[in-house]
Each structure stands twice: as C-alpha cells, then as structure tokens.
Coordinates of C-alpha atoms in Angstrom, one line a residue:
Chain E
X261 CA 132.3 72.4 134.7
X262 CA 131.7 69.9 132.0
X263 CA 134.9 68.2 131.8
X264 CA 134.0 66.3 127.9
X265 CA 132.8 70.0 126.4
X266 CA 136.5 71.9 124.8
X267 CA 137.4 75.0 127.4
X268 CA 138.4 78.3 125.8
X269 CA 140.1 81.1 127.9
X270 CA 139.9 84.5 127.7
X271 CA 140.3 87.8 129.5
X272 CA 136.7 88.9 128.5
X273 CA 133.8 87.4 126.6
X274 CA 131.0 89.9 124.9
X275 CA 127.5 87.9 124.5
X276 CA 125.6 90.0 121.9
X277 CA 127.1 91.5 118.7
X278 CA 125.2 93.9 118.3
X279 CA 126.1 97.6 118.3
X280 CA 127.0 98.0 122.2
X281 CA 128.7 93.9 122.1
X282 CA 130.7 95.7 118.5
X283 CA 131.5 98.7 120.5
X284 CA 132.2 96.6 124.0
X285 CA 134.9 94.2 121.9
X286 CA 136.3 96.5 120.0
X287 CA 137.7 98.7 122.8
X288 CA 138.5 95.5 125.2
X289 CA 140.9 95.1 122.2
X290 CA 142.4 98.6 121.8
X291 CA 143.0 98.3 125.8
X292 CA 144.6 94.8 125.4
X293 CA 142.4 92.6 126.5
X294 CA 142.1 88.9 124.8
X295 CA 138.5 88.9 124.2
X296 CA 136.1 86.7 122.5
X297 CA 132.4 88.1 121.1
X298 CA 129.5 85.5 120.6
X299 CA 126.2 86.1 118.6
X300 CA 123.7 83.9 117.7
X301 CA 122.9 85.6 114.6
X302 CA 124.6 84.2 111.2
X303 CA 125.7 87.8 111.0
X304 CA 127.1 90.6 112.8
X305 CA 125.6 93.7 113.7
X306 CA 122.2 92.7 115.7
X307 CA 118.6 94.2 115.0
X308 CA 120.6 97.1 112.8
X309 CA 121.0 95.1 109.8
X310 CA 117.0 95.5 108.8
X311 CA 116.8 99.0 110.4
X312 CA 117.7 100.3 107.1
X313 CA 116.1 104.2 107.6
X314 CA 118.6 106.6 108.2
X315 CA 118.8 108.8 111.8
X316 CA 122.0 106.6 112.9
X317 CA 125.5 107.7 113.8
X318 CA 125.3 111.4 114.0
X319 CA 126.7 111.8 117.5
X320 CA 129.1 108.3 117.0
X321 CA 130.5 108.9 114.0
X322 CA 129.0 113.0 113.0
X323 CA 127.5 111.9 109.9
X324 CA 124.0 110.0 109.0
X325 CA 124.3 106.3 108.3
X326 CA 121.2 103.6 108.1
X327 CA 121.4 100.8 110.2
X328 CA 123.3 98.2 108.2
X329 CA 126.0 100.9 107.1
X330 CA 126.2 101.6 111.1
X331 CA 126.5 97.6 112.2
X332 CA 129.4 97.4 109.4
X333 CA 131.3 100.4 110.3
X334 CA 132.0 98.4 113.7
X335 CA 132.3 95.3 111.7
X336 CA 134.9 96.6 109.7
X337 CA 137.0 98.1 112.6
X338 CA 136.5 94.8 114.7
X339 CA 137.5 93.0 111.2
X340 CA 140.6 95.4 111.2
X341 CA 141.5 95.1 114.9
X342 CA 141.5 91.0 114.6
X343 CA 138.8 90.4 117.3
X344 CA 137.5 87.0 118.0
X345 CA 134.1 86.4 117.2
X346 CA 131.9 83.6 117.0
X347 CA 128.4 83.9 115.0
X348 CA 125.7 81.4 115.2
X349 CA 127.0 80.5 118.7
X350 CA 124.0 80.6 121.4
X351 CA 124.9 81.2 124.9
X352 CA 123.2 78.8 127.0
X353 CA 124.4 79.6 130.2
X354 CA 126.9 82.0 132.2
X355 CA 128.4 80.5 135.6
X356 CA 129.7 83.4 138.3
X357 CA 132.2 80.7 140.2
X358 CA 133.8 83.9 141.9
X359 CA 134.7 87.4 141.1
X360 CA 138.0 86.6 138.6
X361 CA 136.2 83.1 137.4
X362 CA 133.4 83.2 134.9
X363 CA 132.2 80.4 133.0
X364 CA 130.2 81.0 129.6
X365 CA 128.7 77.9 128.1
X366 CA 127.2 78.3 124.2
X367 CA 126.8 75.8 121.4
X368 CA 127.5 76.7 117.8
X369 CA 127.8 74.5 114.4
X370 CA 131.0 73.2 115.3
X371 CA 130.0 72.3 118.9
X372 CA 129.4 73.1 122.2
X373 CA 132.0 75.2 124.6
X374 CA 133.1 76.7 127.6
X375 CA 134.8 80.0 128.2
X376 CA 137.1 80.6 130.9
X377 CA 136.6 84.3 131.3
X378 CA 137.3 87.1 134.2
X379 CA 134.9 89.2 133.0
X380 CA 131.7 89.0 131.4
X381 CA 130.0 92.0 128.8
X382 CA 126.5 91.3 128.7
X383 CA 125.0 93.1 125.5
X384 CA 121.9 90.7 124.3
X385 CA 119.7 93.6 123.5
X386 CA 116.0 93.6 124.1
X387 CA 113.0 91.8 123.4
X388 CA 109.7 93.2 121.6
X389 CA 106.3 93.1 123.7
X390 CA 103.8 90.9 122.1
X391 CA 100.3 91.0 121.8
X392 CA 99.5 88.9 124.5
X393 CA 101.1 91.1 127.0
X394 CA 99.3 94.3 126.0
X395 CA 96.0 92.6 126.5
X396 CA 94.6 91.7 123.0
X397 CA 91.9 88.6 122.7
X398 CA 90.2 87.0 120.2
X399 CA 91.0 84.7 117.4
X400 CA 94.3 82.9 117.2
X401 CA 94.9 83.7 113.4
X402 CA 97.8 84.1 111.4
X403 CA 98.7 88.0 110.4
X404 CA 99.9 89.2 113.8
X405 CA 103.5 90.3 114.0
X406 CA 105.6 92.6 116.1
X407 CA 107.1 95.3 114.6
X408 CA 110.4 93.7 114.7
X409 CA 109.6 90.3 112.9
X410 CA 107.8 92.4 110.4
X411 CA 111.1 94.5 109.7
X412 CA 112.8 91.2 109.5
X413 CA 110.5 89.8 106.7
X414 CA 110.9 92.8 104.6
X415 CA 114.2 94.0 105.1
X416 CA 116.1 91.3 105.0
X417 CA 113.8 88.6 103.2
X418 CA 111.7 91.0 101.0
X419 CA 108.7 89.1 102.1
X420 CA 105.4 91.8 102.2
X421 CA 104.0 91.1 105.8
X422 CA 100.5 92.2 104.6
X423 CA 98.1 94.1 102.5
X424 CA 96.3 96.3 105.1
X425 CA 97.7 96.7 108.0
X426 CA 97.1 98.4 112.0
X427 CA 99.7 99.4 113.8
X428 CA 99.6 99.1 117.8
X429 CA 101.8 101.6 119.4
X430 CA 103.7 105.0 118.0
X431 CA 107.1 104.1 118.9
X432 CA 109.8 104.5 116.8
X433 CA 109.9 100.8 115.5
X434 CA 105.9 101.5 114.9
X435 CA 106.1 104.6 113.1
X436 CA 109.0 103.8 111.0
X437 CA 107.4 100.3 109.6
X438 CA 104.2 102.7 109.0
X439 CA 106.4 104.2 106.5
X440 CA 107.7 101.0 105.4
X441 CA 104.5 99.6 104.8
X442 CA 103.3 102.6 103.2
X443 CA 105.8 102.6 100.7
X444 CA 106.0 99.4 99.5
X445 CA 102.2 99.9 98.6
X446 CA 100.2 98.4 101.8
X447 CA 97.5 100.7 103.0
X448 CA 98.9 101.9 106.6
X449 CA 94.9 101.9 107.7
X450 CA 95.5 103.4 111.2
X451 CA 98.5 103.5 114.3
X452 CA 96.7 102.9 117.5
X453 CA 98.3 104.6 120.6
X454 CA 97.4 103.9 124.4
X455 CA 98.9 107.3 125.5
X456 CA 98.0 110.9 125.2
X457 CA 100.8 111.6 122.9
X458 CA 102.8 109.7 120.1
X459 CA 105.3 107.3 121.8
X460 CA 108.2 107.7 119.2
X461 CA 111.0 110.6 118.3
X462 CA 109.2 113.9 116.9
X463 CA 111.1 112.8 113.6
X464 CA 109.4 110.0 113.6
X465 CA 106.1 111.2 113.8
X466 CA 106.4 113.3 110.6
X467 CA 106.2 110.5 108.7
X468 CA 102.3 110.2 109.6
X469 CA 101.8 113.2 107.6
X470 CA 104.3 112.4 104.8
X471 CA 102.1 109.1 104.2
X472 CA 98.3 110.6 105.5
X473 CA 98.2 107.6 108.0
X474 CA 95.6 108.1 110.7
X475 CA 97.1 108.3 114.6
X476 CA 94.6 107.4 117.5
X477 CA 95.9 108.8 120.1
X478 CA 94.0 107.5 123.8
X479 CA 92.9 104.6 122.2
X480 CA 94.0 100.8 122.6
X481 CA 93.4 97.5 120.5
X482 CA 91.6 95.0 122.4
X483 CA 90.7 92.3 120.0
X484 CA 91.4 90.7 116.9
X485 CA 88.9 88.4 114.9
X486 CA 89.3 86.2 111.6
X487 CA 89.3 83.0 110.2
X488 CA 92.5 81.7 110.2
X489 CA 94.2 85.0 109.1
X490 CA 93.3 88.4 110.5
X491 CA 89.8 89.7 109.4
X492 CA 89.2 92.9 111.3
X493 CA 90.6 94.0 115.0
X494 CA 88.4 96.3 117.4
X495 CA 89.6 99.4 119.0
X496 CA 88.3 101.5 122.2
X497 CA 89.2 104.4 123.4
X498 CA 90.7 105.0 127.1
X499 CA 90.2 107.3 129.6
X500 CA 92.7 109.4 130.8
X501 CA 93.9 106.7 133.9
X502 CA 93.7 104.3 130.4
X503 CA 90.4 102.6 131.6
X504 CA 88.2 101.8 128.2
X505 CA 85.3 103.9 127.6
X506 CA 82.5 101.8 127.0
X507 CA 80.3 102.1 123.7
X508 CA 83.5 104.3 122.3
X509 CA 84.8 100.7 120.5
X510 CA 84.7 100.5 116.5
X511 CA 86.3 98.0 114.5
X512 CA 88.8 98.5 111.4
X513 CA 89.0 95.9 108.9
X514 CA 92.5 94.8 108.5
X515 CA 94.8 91.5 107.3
X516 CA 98.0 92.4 109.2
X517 CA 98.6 93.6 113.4
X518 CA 101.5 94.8 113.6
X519 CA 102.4 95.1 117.5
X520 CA 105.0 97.8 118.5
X521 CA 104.6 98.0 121.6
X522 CA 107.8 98.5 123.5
X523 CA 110.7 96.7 124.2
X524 CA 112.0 94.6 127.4
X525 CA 115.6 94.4 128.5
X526 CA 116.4 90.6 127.9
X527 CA 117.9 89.8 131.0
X528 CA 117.2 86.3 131.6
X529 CA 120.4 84.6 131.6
X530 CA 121.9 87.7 134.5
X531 CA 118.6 86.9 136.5
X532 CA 119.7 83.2 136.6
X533 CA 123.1 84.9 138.3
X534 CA 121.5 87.0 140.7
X535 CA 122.1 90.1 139.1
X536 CA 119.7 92.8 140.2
X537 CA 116.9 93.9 138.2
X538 CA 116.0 97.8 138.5
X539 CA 111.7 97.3 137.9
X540 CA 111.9 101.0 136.3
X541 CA 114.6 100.3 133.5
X542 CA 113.8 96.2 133.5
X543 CA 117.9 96.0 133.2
X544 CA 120.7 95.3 136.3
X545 CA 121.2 97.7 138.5
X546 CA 124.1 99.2 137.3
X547 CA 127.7 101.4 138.8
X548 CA 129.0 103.5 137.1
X549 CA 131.2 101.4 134.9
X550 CA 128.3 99.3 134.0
X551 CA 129.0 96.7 136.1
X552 CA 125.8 94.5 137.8
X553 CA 125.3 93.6 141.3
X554 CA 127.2 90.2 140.6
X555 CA 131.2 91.8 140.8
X556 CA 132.9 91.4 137.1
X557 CA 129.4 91.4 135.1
X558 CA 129.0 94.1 132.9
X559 CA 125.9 95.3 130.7
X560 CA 125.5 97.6 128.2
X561 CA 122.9 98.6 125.3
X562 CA 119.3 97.7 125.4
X563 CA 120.2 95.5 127.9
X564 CA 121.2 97.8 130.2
X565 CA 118.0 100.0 129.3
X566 CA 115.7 100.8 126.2
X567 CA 117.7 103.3 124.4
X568 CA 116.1 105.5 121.2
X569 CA 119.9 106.5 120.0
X570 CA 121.9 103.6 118.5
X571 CA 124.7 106.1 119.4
X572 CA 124.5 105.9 122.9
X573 CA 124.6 102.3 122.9
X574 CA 128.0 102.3 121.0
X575 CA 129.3 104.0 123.9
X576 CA 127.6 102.3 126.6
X577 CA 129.4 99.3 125.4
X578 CA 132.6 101.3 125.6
X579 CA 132.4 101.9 128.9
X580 CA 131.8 98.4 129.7
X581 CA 135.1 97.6 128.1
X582 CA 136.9 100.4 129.9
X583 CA 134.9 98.9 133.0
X584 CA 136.7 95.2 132.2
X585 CA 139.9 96.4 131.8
X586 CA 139.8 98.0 135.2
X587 CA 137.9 95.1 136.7
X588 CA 140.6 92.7 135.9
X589 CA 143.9 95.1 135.9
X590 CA 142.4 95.6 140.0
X591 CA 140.7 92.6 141.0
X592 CA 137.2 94.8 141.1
X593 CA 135.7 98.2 140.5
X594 CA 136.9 100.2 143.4
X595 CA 135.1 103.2 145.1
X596 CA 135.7 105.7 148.1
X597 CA 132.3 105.2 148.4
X598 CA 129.2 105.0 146.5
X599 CA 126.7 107.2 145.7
X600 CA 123.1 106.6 145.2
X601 CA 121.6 108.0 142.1
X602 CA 117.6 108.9 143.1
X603 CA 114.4 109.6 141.2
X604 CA 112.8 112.6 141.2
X605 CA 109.3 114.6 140.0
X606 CA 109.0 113.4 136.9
X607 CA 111.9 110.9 136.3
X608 CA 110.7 107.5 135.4
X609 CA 114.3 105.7 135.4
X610 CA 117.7 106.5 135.4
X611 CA 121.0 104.9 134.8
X612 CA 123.7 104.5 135.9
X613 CA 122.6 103.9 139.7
X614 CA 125.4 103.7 141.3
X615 CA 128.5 106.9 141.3
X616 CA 131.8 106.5 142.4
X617 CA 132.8 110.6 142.0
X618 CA 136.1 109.1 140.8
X619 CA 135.3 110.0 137.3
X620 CA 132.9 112.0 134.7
X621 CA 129.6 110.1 134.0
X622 CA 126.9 110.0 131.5
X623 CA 123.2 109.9 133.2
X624 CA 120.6 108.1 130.7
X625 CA 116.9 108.8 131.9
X626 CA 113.2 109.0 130.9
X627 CA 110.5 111.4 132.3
X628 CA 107.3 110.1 132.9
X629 CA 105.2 112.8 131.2
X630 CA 106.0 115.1 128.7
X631 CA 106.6 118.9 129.9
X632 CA 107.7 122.2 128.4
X633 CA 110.4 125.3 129.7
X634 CA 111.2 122.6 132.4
X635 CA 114.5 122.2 134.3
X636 CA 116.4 119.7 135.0
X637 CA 117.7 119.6 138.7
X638 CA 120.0 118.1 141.4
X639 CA 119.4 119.8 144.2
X640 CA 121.9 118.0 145.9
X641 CA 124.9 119.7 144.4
X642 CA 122.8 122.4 142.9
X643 CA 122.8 121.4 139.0
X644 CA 120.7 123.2 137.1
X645 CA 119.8 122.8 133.4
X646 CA 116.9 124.5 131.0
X647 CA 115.4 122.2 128.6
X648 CA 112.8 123.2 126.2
X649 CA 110.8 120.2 126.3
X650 CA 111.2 117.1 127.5
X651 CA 109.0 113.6 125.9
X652 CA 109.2 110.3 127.8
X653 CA 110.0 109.0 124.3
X654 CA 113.0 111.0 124.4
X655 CA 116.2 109.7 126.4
X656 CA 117.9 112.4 128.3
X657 CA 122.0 112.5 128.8
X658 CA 123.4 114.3 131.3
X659 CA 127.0 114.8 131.8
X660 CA 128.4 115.1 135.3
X661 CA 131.8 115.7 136.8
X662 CA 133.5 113.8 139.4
X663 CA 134.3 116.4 141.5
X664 CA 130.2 117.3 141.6
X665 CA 129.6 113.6 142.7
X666 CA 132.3 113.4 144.8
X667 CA 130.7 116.3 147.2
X668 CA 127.0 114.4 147.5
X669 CA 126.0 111.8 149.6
X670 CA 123.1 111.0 147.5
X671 CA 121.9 112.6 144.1
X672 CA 118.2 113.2 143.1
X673 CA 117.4 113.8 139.9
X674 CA 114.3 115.5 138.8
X675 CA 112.6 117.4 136.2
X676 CA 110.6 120.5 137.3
X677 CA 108.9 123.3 135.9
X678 CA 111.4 126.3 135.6
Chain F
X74 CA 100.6 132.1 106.6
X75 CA 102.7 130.0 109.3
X76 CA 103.6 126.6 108.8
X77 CA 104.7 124.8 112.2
X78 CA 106.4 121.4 112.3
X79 CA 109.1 119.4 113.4
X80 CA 112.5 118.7 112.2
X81 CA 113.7 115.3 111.0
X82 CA 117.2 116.5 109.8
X83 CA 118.4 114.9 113.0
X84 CA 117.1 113.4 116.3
X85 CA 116.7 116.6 118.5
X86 CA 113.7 116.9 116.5
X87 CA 113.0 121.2 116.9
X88 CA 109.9 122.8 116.5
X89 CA 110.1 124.6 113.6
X90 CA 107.7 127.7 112.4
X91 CA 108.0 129.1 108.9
X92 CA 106.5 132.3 107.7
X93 CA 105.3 132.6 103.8
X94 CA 104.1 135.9 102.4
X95 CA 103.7 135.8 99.1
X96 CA 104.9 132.8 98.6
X97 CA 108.4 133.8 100.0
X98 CA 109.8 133.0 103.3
X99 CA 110.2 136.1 105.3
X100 CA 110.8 134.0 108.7
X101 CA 112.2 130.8 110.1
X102 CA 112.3 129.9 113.9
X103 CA 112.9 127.4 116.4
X104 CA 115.7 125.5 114.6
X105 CA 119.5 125.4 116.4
X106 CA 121.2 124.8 113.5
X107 CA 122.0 125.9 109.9
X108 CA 120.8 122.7 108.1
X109 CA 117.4 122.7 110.2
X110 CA 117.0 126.1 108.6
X111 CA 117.8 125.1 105.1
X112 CA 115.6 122.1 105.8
X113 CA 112.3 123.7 106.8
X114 CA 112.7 126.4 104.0
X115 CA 113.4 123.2 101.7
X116 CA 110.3 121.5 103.5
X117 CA 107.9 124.8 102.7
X118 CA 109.0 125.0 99.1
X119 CA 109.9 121.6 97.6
X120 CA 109.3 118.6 100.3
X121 CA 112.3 116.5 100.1
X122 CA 112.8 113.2 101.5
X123 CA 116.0 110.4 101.6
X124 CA 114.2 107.2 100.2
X125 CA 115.4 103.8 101.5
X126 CA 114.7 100.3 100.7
X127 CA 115.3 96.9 99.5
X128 CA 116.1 95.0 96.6
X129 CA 116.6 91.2 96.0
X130 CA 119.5 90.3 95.1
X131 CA 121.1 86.7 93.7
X132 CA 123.7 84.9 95.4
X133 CA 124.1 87.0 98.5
X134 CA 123.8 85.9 102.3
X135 CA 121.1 87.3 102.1
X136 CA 117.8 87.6 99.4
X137 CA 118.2 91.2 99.9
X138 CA 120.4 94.6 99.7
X139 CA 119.4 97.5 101.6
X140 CA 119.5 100.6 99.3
X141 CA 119.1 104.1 100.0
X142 CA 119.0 107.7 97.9
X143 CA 122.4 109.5 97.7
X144 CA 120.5 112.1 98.4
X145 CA 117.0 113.4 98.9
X146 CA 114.4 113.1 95.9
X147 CA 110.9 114.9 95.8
X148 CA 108.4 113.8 98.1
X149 CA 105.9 113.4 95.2
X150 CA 108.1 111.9 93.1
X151 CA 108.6 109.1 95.5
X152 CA 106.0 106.5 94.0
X153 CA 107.8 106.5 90.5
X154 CA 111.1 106.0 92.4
X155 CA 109.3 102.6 94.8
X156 CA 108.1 101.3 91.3
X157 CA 111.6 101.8 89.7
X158 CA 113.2 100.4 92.4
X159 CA 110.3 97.1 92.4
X160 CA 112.2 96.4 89.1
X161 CA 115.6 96.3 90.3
X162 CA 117.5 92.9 90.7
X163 CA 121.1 92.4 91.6
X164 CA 123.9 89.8 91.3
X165 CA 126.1 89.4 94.3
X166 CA 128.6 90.6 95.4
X167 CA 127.8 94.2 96.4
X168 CA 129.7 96.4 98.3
X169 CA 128.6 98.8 101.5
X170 CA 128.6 102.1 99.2
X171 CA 128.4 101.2 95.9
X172 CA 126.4 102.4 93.5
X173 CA 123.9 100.2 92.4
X174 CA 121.9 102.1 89.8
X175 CA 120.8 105.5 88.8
X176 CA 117.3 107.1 88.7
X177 CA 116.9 110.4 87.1
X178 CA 120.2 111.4 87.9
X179 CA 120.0 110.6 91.5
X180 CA 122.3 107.5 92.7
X181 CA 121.0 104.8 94.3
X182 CA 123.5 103.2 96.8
X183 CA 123.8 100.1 98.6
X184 CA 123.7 100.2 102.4
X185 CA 124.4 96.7 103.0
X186 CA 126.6 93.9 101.6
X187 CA 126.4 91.2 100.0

C-alpha cells in the first residue's frame, strides 16, 4: 500500500471498457454493486469504435449494428445507469492481499490511485500478433502494420495506411481491412494464408470475391525488403505439416504489410497474480462464473479467450458481474464439487473449465480442423448434437443444464464424425 | 445454371445454392432463414451490399465519423458512392443515427458521434 497515493473503495472494479468491461459494469450496477470501470482509452467502447462494418449485435441486441453503434448502445445504458468510469486511467498493477481485499493501482490525468476492491473484472481484451512472431525477416522499413493499427489509422484518423498492400492471414480483422483497403482505392494485391483454409467467418470471405482480391491459401510470408519503406515481400508456399517448399517462393511488389495474424489474450497483469494460464485459450483458467485460479478474479471477453462474436463477449462480461455479486454476497464461489471440463477429438480449447452443476452454462470452443455432418458429443452424460459443419474460425456455444453436469464426474467434449 | 455461395446476412454464414433457368430462379437451398432466402435470390439478380465508411469531420473528438448506408446500394454502383462520400465534410456535433447526407435517394447515417 502506498500510503501518499488517494485510496478509492469499491465493491468491484472492471479494468477494460470495452464491450465485455461495458457489459461486466453495467450489470454489477443493476445487481447493486458500487463499481468503478477504468480504460485507458480517451473513450469508451475498446477496439469497436474503428470496427465500423456491420455483423454486430444480432444475438445481443436482434438487430445489426457496426461497431461504434454497438460500443455506444452500452455507453448509453452505463451513461443511464450512473456507473463510474474512469477513461485515460492505465492500470499499472492489481495486488490479491486476500480473497475480500484487492488492490488496483492506475494513473490517470488527474493522478495516480488505488482502489480498495473485493472483487476484480478483468476485461483488457487482446493483443494483435506481429510480424516478428510469425517469422518474417528482412528489412526493418516503415509500412508494416497489424491489422488493428491499420484500422485505427483509417477509421478513426482517416489516415490511408498504403497504396498497395499484402495482407498476412485471412482472419476476420484481415479480410475485413481487405475490404477497407479495397474501397478506399488501394490495390488489395494478395491475402496470404498459412492454413489450408481461410481463417476468418464464411461471411467474411465473400468479400474476396466482392473486391477480386487474390487468397493464397498454404502459403506464408517470410520476408520483407525495401529501403526505408516496404519495397516488395517474398512468399513460399508450405507443405501440408506447414514446412516451406523450397523453389515454390515468389515475391509481390508491395508498399504496405499488413499483419493479421491472430490475436493473444493480454494477460500480463493476472500472470503477475498467479492466475492460471490455459496454453490452448492463452487466458485463466476459468469456473464457471468466470472466476480465475486467484479466488475473487474474474475475466471475461478476449481476455478470457479469442472470441469471433462481439455478442458473446457482452455476455461473458455478464456473467462475470453475476459472478462478483455472488463472490462477495458469500465470501467465494461455492461448489458441491467441481467438474472438469476435458478436450476431446477435435477440440482445440474450451471454456469455461471448471462446472459447478449448480447452474446452466454456456461452453465456448474451437475445433482444430474443419469437418462436415459432424457431431458434437459428451459421452459422459450422453449429449449429442448434429452440426453441419464445423471451421476452427468458427466459435461454438453449447448450452448445458445443471442437472446434466451435476450427474458427471468429468465431461469430454468432442467433435466426431456422425 | 447453379450458383453456390455463402451467406453474409448474418454470422452463421449458410451454404447457399441457387438455381437459374432462364434467367429465373426456380430453386434456393441451404439457407435457415427467410432473409437468407430473399438474400441469395437478391445476390443472383441484383448484388446488393451495406456500404460503410468514414468521413472527416471538424471539431469532433475525433477527425472522423463512422458512416454507413441506411440500406444496401448496388454492388456496382459502389465506386460512385466511395467518391461521393471522399467529398463529404462535417461540422461537429453529430449524433449516433443521424442522417448526414443523402445519395441517390439512399441515406447515409452516422454510426459514431461526435
């Protein structure tokens, strides 16, 4: 404790005010809690601001928004409701001192703080990829950007990134600056995908066509070359285990990378706690209120997991709420017992980890590799569902009642041919 | 002649197929729901897309208001609506919702504030 820095107190602070920190506050307040939100942003509403392409809302709200008209929706409500929120406040540390006693410590224009707090909503979103971590050498030039910093300079300072312009990696983000690129009038010259298959929603993909933009699918960027801004980057193409093919490379000339290559859970400050990182989802390891390893610590969005549906996020962060309230109200999450959510054939994560069988549950997961007439299965307590196809870029839902939890010892979930 | 692709009315993202004969639509499957079907027929006969971007605006938070179609415009019509909207400048404050300007009869409304 820093005994010259002011000390705030309240029942819950949200870092992150983003869509799941939005969602996560507002409902803390309809259940009564005295909660604070912090964002280091001048603004409210995280990445969504510059995602302005429509596809957001429909299962939150049942109609189609873009991102800004999403991120105020919930600014508007947590306007309404008279939350406390703090923007340009950075969060520099948060202290577990014991289950009821958190300490956040941020710093904002009118000074540094600490925050009393019992519980803790941790909703700082993700992190992009960048090139160095996918492996690309060569010049150190200017004209390399992830997706994301691209979307910022356009959609929110109307500053044109580039002329002519490769994209690494089909993923949403990728795909949907393709089509911003393309139509303010820079020549999309190719998307470059590592996979066998596009990485982003099958909506998403369209726009390829829409804007004749060439998809390599199987192949990777492995260097970029210029003289002091990006001249021309060379692509190979992989194998099926992703190993380069030799004397398959070519290069496209180019003045802009754009790198979309996934995003990471930012999970830093919850490491620092000891919260426990699942390696498959890069987020906490999570029960089924969303609460972390460390009692009282809650996570929800892209935090908690890459998520493709803004929608989902909104509700994550709702259950983190409803996870706070009871945390407090009880002194802890309570459970008969707890049961162990599993991987199986073709799942590549899954969250929530954790069931108590004391209520209904949501089940976010990822295959691995795409598949058609599949089913989805639990052999456990002998869940069966038919999906049509199932796409790793494609997060699956499940629903499951208590009363099946309650009769497993152990769940595995796993996606099988039907 | 079939035409196969997928829908972007929403994020399921179906596999549509659409039969033409004659230049009529005698079949349409894969879709689960009414406005899938209207979509792909739509997307056979006269390709229709939401258009969404940004125009700089004075005196705002910001240097820019996100704008989008009030409702779809032709696809090929969609360079003469970027180069319209190029021209566009506006004076804070805007409202979420408001209409900002109108191009061939089709509103274009602000998505952001400023």
């Amino acid at each position: 404790m820093f005994p010259e820095i002011p000390m705030l107190s309240y029942d819950v602070v949200v870092v992150g005010g983003g869509p799941a920190g939005m969602a996560a506050a507002i409902r803390a307040k309809e259940l009564g809690l005295k909660v604070l939100l912090l964002d280091e942003n001048d603004y409210l509403g995280g990445i969504l601001p510059q995602c302005i392409h429509p596809g957001f809302g429909l299962h939150y709200y049942r109609e189609e928004l873009t991102g800004p008209e999403f991120a105020s929706r919930l600014a508007k409500r947590l306007v309404e409701l008279g939350v406390e929120y703090r923007t340009a406040a950075r969060v520099l540390e948060i202290k577990n001192y014991s289950d009821l006693e958190k300490v956040v410590i941020f710093t904002s224009p009118s000074g540094a703080y600490q925050v009393w707090a019992k519980a803790v909503i941790y909703a700082a979103g993700a992190r992009e990829r960048h090139a160095f971590e996918i492996g690309i050498v060569g010049d150190r030039v200017s004209g390399i950007y992830t997706a994301g910093e691209a979307q910022t300079l356009m959609d929110l300072y109307g500053i044109m990134p580039g002329k002519e312009i490769v994209i690494v990696g089909s993923g949403d983000v990728g795909l949907i600056m393709a089509r911003r690129f393309a139509l303010e009038g820079a020549k999309v010259k190719a998307v470059v995908e590592l996979m066998p298959y596009p990485g982003g929603l099958a909506r998403n993909v369209m726009i390829l066509k829409d804007f004749n933009i060439p998809l390599y699918l199987s192949h990777k960027v492995v260097e970029v070359r210029g003289k002091g801004r990006v001249e021309r980057v060379k692509v190979v193409r992989v194998d099926e285990n992703l190993n380069e093919i030799p004397g398959s490379e070519f290069w496209i000339e180019a003045d802009t990378l754009i790198i979309s290559a996934g995003l990471v859970p930012s999970v830093k400050k919850l490491k620092k706690i000891g919260v426990e990182i699942d390696p498959a989802t890069g987020g906490p390891v999570v029960n089924d209120r969303l609460e972390t390893s460390v009692p009282g610590i809650f996570v929800a969005g892209n935090s908690l997991l890459i998520n493709d549906l803004v929608d989902y996020v909104a509700e994550q962060g709702e259950l983190a709420a409803e996870g706070a309230k009871e945390f407090i109200e009880n002194g802890g999450i309570e459970s008969r017992k707890w049961v162990k959510v599993e991987k199986g054939e073709n799942v590549r994560l899954i969250a929530p980890h954790y069931l108590s069988g004391d209520r209904d549950v949501y089940l976010y997961l990822r295959v691995s590799k795409p598949m058609e007439d599949v089913e989805l299965r639990i052999p456990e307590i002998g869940k069966r569902m038919k999906l049509p196809v199932v796409k790793p870029a494609e997060m699956l839902r499940i629903k499951l009642k208590a009363e099946e939890i309650r009769k497993a010892e152990r769940l595995t979930v796993e996606v099988v041919k039907a | 002649m079939i035409y196969r692709f997928t829908c972007i009315v929403c994020p399921l993202g179906c596999s549509i197929e659409v039969e033409v004969e004659d230049g009529k639509v005698k079949e349409v499957k894969g879709c689960r729901c009414p406005r899938g079907k209207e979509w792909a027929v739509q997307e056979v006969t006269s390709p229709r897309r939401v258009v969404m971007s940004v125009v700089p605006v004075e005196g705002g938070a910001l240097p820019t208001v996100s704008v989008k179609t009030a409702e779809p415009v032709p696809k090929e019509k969609i360079p003469e609506l970027m180069k319209f909207l190029a021209k566009l400048k506006l004076k804070a404050p805007v409202k979420v919702g408001e209409t900002v300007a109108e191009w061939e009869g089709i509103k274009i409304v602000a998505t952001r504030g400023a």
